[in-house]
Short mmCIF file of C-alpha atoms in Angstrom, two decimals:
data_model
loop_
_atom_site.label_atom_id
_atom_site.label_comp_id
_atom_site.label_asym_id
_atom_site.label_seq_id
_atom_site.Cartn_x
_atom_site.Cartn_y
_atom_site.Cartn_z
CA GLU A 284 163.01 77.95 8.91
CA THR A 285 163.55 79.80 12.10
CA GLY A 286 161.82 79.85 15.46
CA VAL A 287 158.82 77.62 16.01
CA THR A 288 156.76 76.40 13.13
CA GLN A 289 153.35 74.70 13.15
CA THR A 290 151.47 72.80 10.48
CA PRO A 291 148.83 72.89 9.29
CA ARG A 292 147.85 76.49 9.99
CA HIS A 293 144.17 75.67 9.51
CA LEU A 294 142.33 72.40 9.97
CA VAL A 295 138.68 71.49 9.64
CA MET A 296 137.69 68.01 10.78
CA GLY A 297 134.61 66.00 11.55
CA MET A 298 134.03 64.44 14.95
CA THR A 299 134.95 60.98 13.68
CA ASN A 300 138.19 61.99 11.95
CA LYS A 301 141.74 61.40 13.11
CA LYS A 302 144.24 64.12 12.45
CA SER A 303 147.62 65.33 13.80
CA LEU A 304 149.08 68.73 14.49
CA LYS A 305 152.81 69.16 14.05
CA CYS A 306 155.20 71.51 15.76
CA GLU A 307 158.88 71.96 15.03
CA GLN A 308 161.32 74.19 16.88
CA HIS A 309 164.58 75.38 15.32
CA LEU A 310 165.95 77.00 18.50
CA GLY A 311 167.81 74.08 20.04
CA HIS A 312 165.46 74.04 23.01
CA ASN A 313 164.82 71.06 25.26
CA ALA A 314 161.25 71.71 26.43
CA MET A 315 158.08 71.94 24.38
CA TYR A 316 154.49 72.81 25.22
CA TRP A 317 150.95 72.58 23.83
CA TYR A 318 148.46 75.28 24.68
CA LYS A 319 144.77 75.69 23.78
CA GLN A 320 143.46 79.21 23.16
CA SER A 321 139.70 79.59 23.11
CA ALA A 322 137.77 82.83 22.74
CA LYS A 323 137.27 84.77 25.93
CA LYS A 324 139.44 82.38 27.94
CA PRO A 325 143.09 82.50 29.09
CA LEU A 326 145.54 80.28 27.36
CA GLU A 327 145.29 76.79 28.76
CA LEU A 328 148.42 74.70 29.16
CA MET A 329 147.74 71.21 27.90
CA PHE A 330 151.03 69.30 27.93
CA VAL A 331 154.67 69.89 28.75
CA TYR A 332 157.58 67.84 27.48
CA SER A 333 161.02 68.19 28.96
CA LEU A 334 163.92 66.28 27.42
CA GLU A 335 161.34 64.34 25.40
CA GLU A 336 159.48 63.13 28.46
CA ARG A 337 155.98 64.25 29.31
CA VAL A 338 156.18 66.10 32.58
CA GLU A 339 152.76 67.64 32.75
CA ASN A 340 149.27 66.72 31.56
CA ASN A 341 146.71 69.22 32.72
CA SER A 342 143.70 66.96 32.89
CA VAL A 343 143.39 66.90 29.11
CA PRO A 344 140.85 64.46 27.66
CA SER A 345 142.27 61.33 26.13
CA ARG A 346 141.01 62.32 22.67
CA PHE A 347 144.12 64.51 22.64
CA SER A 348 147.32 62.44 22.50
CA PRO A 349 150.72 64.16 22.42
CA GLU A 350 153.92 62.69 21.06
CA CYS A 351 157.48 64.01 21.29
CA PRO A 352 159.78 61.79 19.19
CA ASN A 353 162.78 64.12 19.69
CA SER A 354 163.60 67.47 21.17
CA SER A 355 162.74 69.36 17.95
CA HIS A 356 159.38 67.85 17.17
CA LEU A 357 156.06 67.72 18.95
CA PHE A 358 152.80 66.28 17.69
CA LEU A 359 149.22 66.45 18.94
CA HIS A 360 147.13 63.55 17.70
CA LEU A 361 143.43 64.18 17.54
CA HIS A 362 140.55 61.69 17.41
CA THR A 363 136.81 61.79 18.01
CA LEU A 364 136.88 65.45 18.89
CA GLN A 365 133.93 67.55 19.98
CA PRO A 366 132.81 70.89 18.60
CA GLU A 367 133.94 72.61 21.83
CA ASP A 368 137.49 71.54 20.95
CA SER A 369 137.52 74.13 18.19
CA ALA A 370 140.22 76.60 19.14
CA LEU A 371 143.68 77.88 18.29
CA TYR A 372 146.33 75.35 19.35
CA LEU A 373 149.68 76.89 20.12
CA CYS A 374 152.99 75.20 20.45
CA ALA A 375 155.89 76.71 22.37
CA SER A 376 159.45 75.81 23.26
CA SER A 377 162.00 76.91 25.82
CA GLN A 378 165.46 76.04 27.06
CA GLU A 379 164.98 74.52 30.49
CA GLY A 380 167.78 75.38 32.84
CA ALA A 381 168.84 78.44 30.87
CA GLY A 382 168.23 80.48 33.95
CA ALA A 383 165.41 81.85 35.92
CA GLY A 384 162.23 82.36 33.94
CA ASP A 385 163.07 80.27 30.90
CA THR A 386 161.40 82.18 28.09
CA GLN A 387 158.85 80.38 25.97
CA TYR A 388 158.76 81.04 22.25
CA PHE A 389 155.52 80.41 20.45
CA GLY A 390 154.56 79.16 17.03
CA PRO A 391 151.81 80.80 14.91
CA GLY A 392 149.23 78.20 15.94
CA THR A 393 146.85 75.84 14.20
CA ARG A 394 143.26 77.05 13.92
CA LEU A 395 141.12 73.93 14.44
CA THR A 396 137.45 73.74 13.61
CA VAL A 397 135.50 70.63 14.59
CA LEU A 398 132.22 70.16 12.74
CA ALA B 269 148.52 78.88 42.93
CA GLN B 270 149.58 81.83 40.85
CA SER B 271 147.11 83.98 38.93
CA VAL B 272 147.13 86.99 36.61
CA THR B 273 144.49 89.66 36.22
CA GLN B 274 144.22 92.00 33.31
CA PRO B 275 141.33 94.24 34.30
CA ASP B 276 140.82 95.93 30.92
CA ILE B 277 139.32 93.66 28.25
CA HIS B 278 139.34 96.37 25.57
CA ILE B 279 141.25 99.64 25.33
CA THR B 280 141.03 102.25 22.58
CA VAL B 281 143.68 104.95 22.12
CA SER B 282 144.44 107.49 19.43
CA GLU B 283 147.58 107.08 17.38
CA GLY B 284 150.38 109.07 19.03
CA ALA B 285 148.79 108.91 22.47
CA SER B 286 150.41 107.19 25.42
CA LEU B 287 149.37 103.71 26.49
CA GLU B 288 149.29 101.81 29.76
CA LEU B 289 147.99 98.25 30.01
CA ARG B 290 147.43 96.95 33.55
CA CYS B 291 148.51 93.63 34.90
CA ASN B 292 148.22 92.36 38.51
CA TYR B 293 149.51 89.02 39.62
CA SER B 294 149.23 86.77 42.64
CA TYR B 295 152.15 84.60 43.59
CA GLY B 296 153.81 83.82 46.86
CA ALA B 297 157.39 84.33 45.79
CA THR B 298 159.25 86.65 43.45
CA PRO B 299 157.59 86.08 40.08
CA TYR B 300 159.00 85.90 36.62
CA LEU B 301 156.80 88.22 34.54
CA PHE B 302 156.22 88.42 30.83
CA TRP B 303 154.29 90.48 28.32
CA TYR B 304 153.35 88.91 24.99
CA VAL B 305 151.57 90.39 22.01
CA GLN B 306 149.35 88.51 19.55
CA SER B 307 148.35 89.92 16.18
CA PRO B 308 145.27 88.44 14.48
CA GLY B 309 145.87 84.93 13.25
CA GLN B 310 149.34 84.81 14.76
CA GLY B 311 151.06 83.24 17.71
CA LEU B 312 152.41 85.10 20.75
CA GLN B 313 155.48 87.27 20.40
CA LEU B 314 157.50 88.16 23.51
CA LEU B 315 157.62 91.89 24.18
CA LEU B 316 159.65 91.90 27.39
CA LYS B 317 160.31 89.98 30.57
CA TYR B 318 161.30 90.62 34.18
CA PHE B 319 163.37 88.23 36.28
CA SER B 320 165.19 90.39 38.78
CA GLY B 321 167.18 93.58 39.07
CA ASP B 322 166.03 96.85 37.62
CA THR B 323 162.26 97.07 37.99
CA LEU B 324 161.88 99.06 34.78
CA VAL B 325 162.25 96.70 31.85
CA GLN B 326 162.70 97.73 28.25
CA GLY B 327 161.30 95.61 25.46
CA ILE B 328 160.87 95.56 21.71
CA LYS B 329 158.81 97.99 19.66
CA GLY B 330 159.32 100.80 22.19
CA PHE B 331 157.44 99.11 24.99
CA GLU B 332 158.49 99.11 28.68
CA ALA B 333 157.04 97.66 31.88
CA GLU B 334 157.54 98.42 35.51
CA PHE B 335 157.51 95.80 38.25
CA LYS B 336 156.00 97.11 41.49
CA ARG B 337 156.16 94.55 44.21
CA SER B 338 154.11 96.57 46.68
CA GLN B 339 151.23 96.69 44.22
CA SER B 340 151.76 93.21 42.70
CA SER B 341 151.66 94.89 39.33
CA PHE B 342 153.59 94.74 36.06
CA ASN B 343 152.02 97.37 33.83
CA LEU B 344 153.01 97.78 30.21
CA ARG B 345 153.57 101.23 28.79
CA LYS B 346 154.39 102.93 25.52
CA PRO B 347 154.82 106.72 25.21
CA SER B 348 153.38 106.99 21.67
CA VAL B 349 151.21 104.34 20.12
CA HIS B 350 151.39 103.46 16.43
CA TRP B 351 148.51 102.04 14.38
CA SER B 352 150.49 98.81 14.03
CA ASP B 353 150.34 98.26 17.77
CA ALA B 354 146.70 97.24 17.50
CA ALA B 355 146.69 93.63 18.80
CA GLU B 356 145.94 91.61 21.88
CA TYR B 357 148.33 91.82 24.80
CA PHE B 358 148.86 89.10 27.35
CA CYS B 359 150.58 89.31 30.72
CA ALA B 360 151.93 86.10 32.21
CA VAL B 361 153.62 84.94 35.36
CA GLY B 362 156.07 82.06 35.21
CA ILE B 363 157.35 79.63 37.76
CA LEU B 364 160.05 77.04 37.28
CA THR B 365 158.81 73.50 37.92
CA GLY B 366 160.52 70.13 37.74
CA GLY B 367 160.08 70.28 34.00
CA GLY B 368 159.98 73.50 32.09
CA ASN B 369 158.72 76.94 32.90
CA LYS B 370 155.03 76.96 33.73
CA LEU B 371 153.25 80.09 32.52
CA THR B 372 149.90 81.35 33.76
CA PHE B 373 148.31 83.91 31.44
CA GLY B 374 145.84 86.64 31.94
CA THR B 375 142.76 86.84 29.75
CA GLY B 376 144.34 89.51 27.58
CA THR B 377 143.66 93.17 26.64
CA GLN B 378 142.52 93.97 23.12
CA LEU B 379 144.07 97.24 21.95
CA LYS B 380 142.42 99.29 19.24
CA VAL B 381 144.23 102.29 17.77
CA GLU B 382 142.23 105.11 16.23
CA LEU B 383 143.86 107.04 13.44
#
């Protein structure tokens, strides 16, 4: 595997379910990100992890719970979601401190549908 | 706070024609600027980036972009479009924070290529 991978690629869940999204980066980076991409809206940054510590939480509802067990893996735990949470969830990674404008590399995303 | 405007939601060009996608940004200091492309069902792929130096930046797939400080613009260009360039294009401005590189994205421009 190369780059940033995400599983599953598609997920359908009911509002009472609990599920998790997984992201893995194979680039040796030390920062990871979760974004939400909804139709007609700019990408929304949800969470940022740097050196496995959460450094940013952009007012995301508590029904989304991130976890970063090591620098290569990032999870997004989902519970009691709402239909408006249906979106494409993108994971990205970068090498913090690599220089100005650390470039973020994105995974293919998980298409989430909440029924 | 920084912001990015992509004034064209949709653009249609004929294959072989030239292309220019507009991007304007708002940021108090020298920005770090990016163009990403997203094909249907895929994540974002980096086309090119500007940090400093030469204001004309070359990217992958024959794309280039020019940074114009006086106009707060970073327009993406390609001299001859191929049908495979049909996708959505996102401009982003990045700032370095205490943890990671924070990107602010525009709403995207959907490119359609007519054969």
